[in-house]
Amino acid sequence: MKIITSIKDQADYCNSLVKKGESISLIPTMGNLHKGHESLLFNPSYMKNKKIVSLFVNPLQFNSSDDYKSYPKSINSDIKILERNNVDCLFMPSEDEILRSISESESFALPGYMNILCGKYREGHFLGVFKIVKKLFEIIRPSVAYFGKKDYQQLIMINHIVKEYFKNKIKIVACDTIREDNGLAMSSRNNRIVKSKRNIASLVYKELVTLKEIIKTNKDYNFKELQQSFIKTLSIEGIKIEYLELLSSNDFSVIQKNDTDNLMLFVAFYISGVRLIDNIEV
Ligand code: AMP
């Protein structure tokens, strides 16, 4: 596997691939790879493409410097995972070079629906993701890019970037959320939670599944009441719910009574001081 650390070398490598008639698949990550990331790497679509993984812990998307500094890193095991999955190239740019390459004069407009859910509670987070993903697309010019549905709001924003800035020329493949056996969505942040607490964290997913069943089977559900009971049940377990919302998975609009299509439950919560997110289609 080729490991590239400079923007110019990466752009040159990608140009040479395109000249040879190759197509590129990009899988952007912040490293500390787990089975969720691996599912993006061995996704069966576009197998013939050259696979490029980027590893960049994006300082622009963190709200607190402590959170950024404590983000888990495991480069040696990451490289082993990438090699095992036949990745052709790892792009690991320096923070300094990437940040310098983003023009201060360029204005970035986020769609209004990026101000809700995580956008409401993590000021500047999505703008940070937006800047870096757009830059990665400009350097690598992939024809396909893989993103996880776990970060659903991010996924919808990426579709927006591709439409507005890349004329829909990059195909975005949305990959299902991979979970631990207990149901907890895999996340690099899970490493910061002791095992017993991870089992408790999995109750959030179990409660989401219960909520989904109630919403699907009971036309007269009262979401405000369901929300309150969800928050109460989990707070007894030491879990602090930041938000729980039932919204349209197309554009995050509020669900009207009797809407049954494209509903999604979104949750963000804290356990042992670690913030996690999850979602489930209803
Ligand atoms: P990250 O390294 O957390 O920035 O994630 C890189 C990519 O992996 C993003 O597209 C995430 O949505 C995706 N991802 C993270 N966790 C999971 C998971 N448990 N299942 C599927 N995809 C995931």
Short mmCIF file of C-alpha atoms and ligand atoms in Angstrom, two decimals:
data_model
loop_
_atom_site.label_atom_id
_atom_site.label_comp_id
_atom_site.label_asym_id
_atom_site.label_seq_id
_atom_site.Cartn_x
_atom_site.Cartn_y
_atom_site.Cartn_z
CA MET A 1 0.00 0.00 0.00
CA LYS A 2 1.28 3.42 -0.96
CA ILE A 3 1.41 5.93 1.90
CA ILE A 4 1.33 9.57 0.82
CA THR A 5 1.64 12.54 3.12
CA SER A 6 1.75 15.58 0.83
CA ILE A 7 -1.11 17.14 -1.11
CA LYS A 8 0.94 17.49 -4.28
CA ASP A 9 2.10 13.87 -4.25
CA GLN A 10 -1.47 12.72 -3.66
CA ALA A 11 -2.87 14.85 -6.49
CA ASP A 12 -0.08 13.64 -8.82
CA TYR A 13 -0.77 10.00 -7.90
CA CYS A 14 -4.50 10.44 -8.54
CA ASN A 15 -3.87 12.19 -11.87
CA SER A 16 -1.62 9.34 -12.95
CA LEU A 17 -4.33 6.82 -12.07
CA VAL A 18 -6.96 8.74 -14.04
CA LYS A 19 -4.58 9.01 -17.03
CA LYS A 20 -4.27 5.22 -16.95
CA GLY A 21 -8.06 4.97 -17.12
CA GLU A 22 -8.50 3.93 -13.48
CA SER A 23 -11.44 5.10 -11.35
CA ILE A 24 -10.90 6.09 -7.73
CA SER A 25 -12.93 5.23 -4.64
CA LEU A 26 -12.30 7.37 -1.58
CA ILE A 27 -13.03 6.40 2.01
CA PRO A 28 -12.43 9.40 4.30
CA THR A 29 -11.69 8.56 7.96
CA MET A 30 -10.20 10.00 11.11
CA GLY A 31 -8.38 6.74 11.84
CA ASN A 32 -8.58 4.44 14.86
CA LEU A 33 -10.26 2.06 12.47
CA HIS A 34 -12.84 -0.50 13.58
CA LYS A 35 -15.25 -2.90 11.88
CA GLY A 36 -17.56 -0.01 10.97
CA HIS A 37 -14.78 1.54 8.89
CA GLU A 38 -13.89 -1.88 7.50
CA SER A 39 -17.43 -2.29 6.18
CA LEU A 40 -16.81 0.79 4.05
CA LEU A 41 -13.51 -0.67 2.83
CA PHE A 42 -14.94 -4.00 1.71
CA ASN A 43 -18.22 -2.67 0.40
CA PRO A 44 -18.96 -4.77 -2.70
CA SER A 45 -19.82 -1.85 -5.01
CA TYR A 46 -17.16 -0.54 -7.42
CA MET A 47 -14.67 -3.30 -6.57
CA LYS A 48 -12.50 -2.54 -9.60
CA ASN A 49 -11.74 1.01 -8.50
CA LYS A 50 -8.46 1.95 -6.87
CA LYS A 51 -9.16 2.32 -3.16
CA ILE A 52 -7.80 5.39 -1.40
CA VAL A 53 -8.34 5.93 2.32
CA SER A 54 -7.68 9.29 3.89
CA LEU A 55 -6.74 9.52 7.54
CA PHE A 56 -7.00 13.00 8.95
CA VAL A 57 -8.13 13.92 12.44
CA ASN A 58 -9.86 17.13 11.49
CA PRO A 59 -9.28 19.79 14.15
CA LEU A 60 -11.98 22.01 12.58
CA GLN A 61 -14.76 19.62 13.50
CA PHE A 62 -14.05 19.42 17.23
CA ASN A 63 -15.74 21.80 19.64
CA SER A 64 -13.29 21.33 22.46
CA SER A 65 -9.53 21.06 22.26
CA ASP A 66 -9.59 18.33 24.95
CA ASP A 67 -11.91 16.23 22.78
CA TYR A 68 -9.59 16.78 19.82
CA LYS A 69 -6.42 15.96 21.78
CA SER A 70 -7.93 12.83 23.33
CA TYR A 71 -9.23 11.47 20.00
CA PRO A 72 -7.84 7.90 19.89
CA LYS A 73 -4.98 7.19 17.49
CA SER A 74 -3.72 3.76 16.39
CA ILE A 75 -1.81 4.26 13.17
CA ASN A 76 0.08 0.94 13.16
CA SER A 77 -3.03 -1.16 13.55
CA ASP A 78 -4.86 1.11 11.07
CA ILE A 79 -2.21 0.36 8.43
CA LYS A 80 -2.57 -3.39 9.06
CA ILE A 81 -6.36 -3.13 8.62
CA LEU A 82 -5.99 -1.17 5.39
CA GLU A 83 -3.46 -3.64 3.97
CA ARG A 84 -5.68 -6.55 4.93
CA ASN A 85 -8.49 -4.90 2.95
CA ASN A 86 -6.34 -4.36 -0.16
CA VAL A 87 -6.40 -0.60 0.05
CA ASP A 88 -4.14 0.85 -2.66
CA CYS A 89 -3.21 4.12 -1.02
CA LEU A 90 -3.37 5.82 2.35
CA PHE A 91 -3.44 9.62 2.28
CA MET A 92 -2.24 10.96 5.60
CA PRO A 93 -1.64 14.70 5.16
CA SER A 94 -0.26 16.96 7.87
CA GLU A 95 -2.72 19.16 9.68
CA ASP A 96 -0.68 22.20 8.81
CA GLU A 97 -0.64 21.61 5.08
CA ILE A 98 -4.35 20.85 4.83
CA LEU A 99 -5.38 23.86 6.91
CA ARG A 100 -3.09 26.16 4.89
CA SER A 101 -4.64 24.87 1.66
CA ILE A 102 -8.13 26.05 2.63
CA SER A 103 -8.67 29.57 1.38
CA GLU A 104 -9.86 31.98 4.07
CA SER A 105 -11.70 34.04 1.47
CA GLU A 106 -13.85 31.15 0.26
CA SER A 107 -17.34 31.26 1.72
CA PHE A 108 -19.07 28.01 2.57
CA ALA A 109 -22.84 27.92 2.76
CA LEU A 110 -24.46 25.08 4.68
CA PRO A 111 -28.10 24.18 4.02
CA GLY A 112 -30.47 25.33 6.81
CA TYR A 113 -31.12 21.79 8.02
CA MET A 114 -27.49 21.54 9.11
CA ASN A 115 -28.33 23.84 12.05
CA ILE A 116 -30.46 21.24 13.81
CA LEU A 117 -29.54 17.96 15.60
CA CYS A 118 -25.72 17.85 15.89
CA GLY A 119 -25.49 21.20 14.08
CA LYS A 120 -27.38 22.82 16.95
CA TYR A 121 -25.27 21.31 19.72
CA ARG A 122 -21.83 21.29 18.06
CA GLU A 123 -21.32 24.78 16.75
CA GLY A 124 -19.00 24.87 13.74
CA HIS A 125 -18.75 21.08 13.56
CA PHE A 126 -20.34 20.58 10.16
CA LEU A 127 -18.61 23.58 8.65
CA GLY A 128 -15.34 21.93 9.70
CA VAL A 129 -16.34 18.62 8.12
CA PHE A 130 -17.56 20.44 4.99
CA LYS A 131 -14.23 22.26 4.45
CA ILE A 132 -12.11 19.13 4.83
CA VAL A 133 -14.28 16.77 2.77
CA LYS A 134 -14.52 19.34 -0.03
CA LYS A 135 -10.72 19.71 0.05
CA LEU A 136 -10.22 15.91 -0.02
CA PHE A 137 -12.57 15.66 -3.02
CA GLU A 138 -10.60 18.42 -4.79
CA ILE A 139 -7.26 16.70 -4.19
CA ILE A 140 -8.33 13.13 -4.90
CA ARG A 141 -11.14 13.66 -7.45
CA PRO A 142 -12.78 10.30 -6.68
CA SER A 143 -15.57 8.92 -8.82
CA VAL A 144 -17.02 7.14 -5.76
CA ALA A 145 -16.85 7.98 -2.05
CA TYR A 146 -18.12 5.89 0.88
CA PHE A 147 -19.76 7.28 3.99
CA GLY A 148 -21.55 5.66 6.93
CA LYS A 149 -25.23 6.16 7.72
CA LYS A 150 -24.26 6.33 11.39
CA ASP A 151 -23.30 9.95 10.70
CA TYR A 152 -26.52 10.52 8.83
CA GLN A 153 -26.58 14.31 8.93
CA GLN A 154 -23.00 14.34 7.65
CA LEU A 155 -24.02 11.98 4.83
CA ILE A 156 -26.82 14.30 3.70
CA MET A 157 -24.39 17.24 3.80
CA ILE A 158 -21.91 15.31 1.64
CA ASN A 159 -24.68 14.75 -0.94
CA HIS A 160 -25.20 18.52 -0.89
CA ILE A 161 -21.45 19.21 -1.41
CA VAL A 162 -21.36 16.80 -4.35
CA LYS A 163 -24.39 18.45 -5.95
CA GLU A 164 -23.29 22.06 -5.39
CA TYR A 165 -19.54 21.81 -6.01
CA PHE A 166 -18.91 18.67 -8.05
CA LYS A 167 -21.93 18.60 -10.41
CA ASN A 168 -23.00 15.28 -8.92
CA LYS A 169 -19.97 13.64 -10.53
CA ILE A 170 -19.00 11.80 -7.36
CA LYS A 171 -21.18 8.81 -6.52
CA ILE A 172 -21.83 8.65 -2.77
CA VAL A 173 -22.32 5.14 -1.40
CA ALA A 174 -24.19 5.19 1.95
CA CYS A 175 -23.15 2.25 4.15
CA ASP A 176 -25.21 0.67 6.94
CA THR A 177 -24.23 1.14 10.56
CA ILE A 178 -22.15 -1.69 11.99
CA ARG A 179 -22.91 -2.50 15.62
CA GLU A 180 -21.32 -4.37 18.52
CA ASP A 181 -23.09 -7.63 19.46
CA ASN A 182 -25.01 -5.71 22.12
CA GLY A 183 -26.33 -3.23 19.52
CA LEU A 184 -24.08 -0.27 20.31
CA ALA A 185 -23.04 1.48 17.07
CA MET A 186 -19.30 1.07 16.57
CA SER A 187 -17.37 4.29 17.03
CA SER A 188 -13.77 5.24 17.70
CA ARG A 189 -15.08 7.04 20.77
CA ASN A 190 -16.31 3.74 22.27
CA ASN A 191 -12.68 3.04 23.19
CA ARG A 192 -12.95 5.80 25.77
CA ILE A 193 -15.74 3.99 27.64
CA VAL A 194 -15.12 1.00 29.95
CA LYS A 195 -16.77 -2.25 28.84
CA SER A 196 -19.49 -2.31 31.51
CA LYS A 197 -20.54 1.21 30.52
CA ARG A 198 -20.52 0.23 26.83
CA ASN A 199 -23.13 -2.39 27.71
CA ILE A 200 -25.18 0.33 29.37
CA ALA A 201 -24.69 2.59 26.32
CA SER A 202 -26.21 -0.16 24.16
CA LEU A 203 -29.53 0.41 25.98
CA VAL A 204 -29.95 3.52 23.84
CA TYR A 205 -30.16 1.39 20.69
CA LYS A 206 -32.49 -1.07 22.42
CA GLU A 207 -34.78 1.81 23.43
CA LEU A 208 -34.65 3.16 19.86
CA VAL A 209 -35.83 -0.22 18.55
CA THR A 210 -38.69 -0.25 21.09
CA LEU A 211 -39.64 3.30 20.11
CA LYS A 212 -39.62 2.38 16.44
CA GLU A 213 -42.05 -0.47 17.10
CA ILE A 214 -44.38 1.80 19.07
CA ILE A 215 -44.36 4.42 16.30
CA LYS A 216 -44.96 1.81 13.59
CA THR A 217 -47.75 -0.01 15.36
CA ASN A 218 -49.58 2.79 17.14
CA LYS A 219 -51.03 5.49 14.89
CA ASP A 220 -51.95 7.68 17.84
CA TYR A 221 -48.52 7.87 19.37
CA ASN A 222 -47.61 11.09 21.16
CA PHE A 223 -43.96 11.74 20.36
CA LYS A 224 -43.45 14.29 23.15
CA GLU A 225 -44.54 11.69 25.70
CA LEU A 226 -42.38 8.99 24.10
CA GLN A 227 -39.44 11.39 24.12
CA GLN A 228 -39.87 12.14 27.83
CA SER A 229 -40.15 8.50 28.78
CA PHE A 230 -37.04 7.66 26.67
CA ILE A 231 -35.04 10.39 28.41
CA LYS A 232 -36.24 9.27 31.85
CA THR A 233 -35.57 5.54 31.32
CA LEU A 234 -32.04 6.20 30.14
CA SER A 235 -31.22 8.85 32.72
CA ILE A 236 -31.81 6.20 35.41
CA GLU A 237 -28.95 4.29 33.77
CA GLY A 238 -26.66 7.34 33.86
CA ILE A 239 -27.15 8.28 30.22
CA LYS A 240 -27.81 11.93 29.41
CA ILE A 241 -29.80 12.40 26.23
CA GLU A 242 -28.78 15.52 24.32
CA TYR A 243 -31.52 15.15 21.73
CA LEU A 244 -34.00 12.58 20.49
CA GLU A 245 -35.90 13.58 17.36
CA LEU A 246 -38.19 11.93 14.85
CA LEU A 247 -37.65 13.62 11.48
CA SER A 248 -37.83 13.02 7.75
CA SER A 249 -34.70 11.20 6.54
CA ASN A 250 -34.83 13.20 3.28
CA ASP A 251 -34.49 16.73 4.58
CA PHE A 252 -34.84 16.56 8.38
CA SER A 253 -38.25 18.23 8.18
CA VAL A 254 -40.68 17.73 11.04
CA ILE A 255 -42.94 14.71 10.68
CA GLN A 256 -46.61 15.44 10.14
CA LYS A 257 -49.21 13.28 11.82
CA ASN A 258 -49.89 10.21 9.65
CA ASP A 259 -46.52 10.45 7.81
CA THR A 260 -45.24 6.91 7.54
CA ASP A 261 -42.51 7.12 4.89
CA ASN A 262 -38.85 8.06 5.37
CA LEU A 263 -39.07 8.51 9.12
CA MET A 264 -35.90 8.40 11.15
CA LEU A 265 -35.12 8.59 14.85
CA PHE A 266 -31.97 10.54 15.70
CA VAL A 267 -30.26 10.53 19.07
CA ALA A 268 -27.17 12.05 20.69
CA PHE A 269 -26.21 11.15 24.25
CA TYR A 270 -23.49 11.27 26.85
CA ILE A 271 -22.16 8.36 28.87
CA SER A 272 -19.03 8.56 31.05
CA GLY A 273 -18.46 12.03 29.60
CA VAL A 274 -18.28 10.67 26.03
CA ARG A 275 -20.73 11.92 23.41
CA LEU A 276 -22.16 9.32 21.01
CA ILE A 277 -24.78 9.47 18.25
CA ASP A 278 -27.06 6.92 16.63
CA ASN A 279 -30.09 6.74 14.38
CA ILE A 280 -32.60 4.19 13.17
CA GLU A 281 -34.99 4.08 10.22
CA VAL A 282 -38.60 3.73 11.32
P1 AMP B 1 -14.76 8.65 11.27
O1 AMP B 1 -13.41 8.02 11.24
O2 AMP B 1 -15.47 8.52 12.57
O3 AMP B 1 -14.75 10.07 10.71
O4 AMP B 1 -15.64 7.81 10.25
C1 AMP B 1 -15.25 7.61 8.92
C2 AMP B 1 -16.40 7.02 8.17
O5 AMP B 1 -16.77 5.78 8.75
C3 AMP B 1 -17.65 7.92 8.18
O6 AMP B 1 -18.26 7.89 6.91
C4 AMP B 1 -18.51 7.25 9.22
O7 AMP B 1 -19.90 7.47 9.02
C5 AMP B 1 -18.16 5.79 9.00
N1 AMP B 1 -18.47 5.01 10.19
C6 AMP B 1 -18.08 5.25 11.46
N2 AMP B 1 -18.60 4.34 12.31
C7 AMP B 1 -19.34 3.50 11.57
C8 AMP B 1 -20.15 2.35 11.86
N3 AMP B 1 -20.29 1.90 13.10
N4 AMP B 1 -20.77 1.73 10.83
C9 AMP B 1 -20.64 2.19 9.55
N5 AMP B 1 -19.90 3.26 9.21
C10 AMP B 1 -19.26 3.92 10.20
#
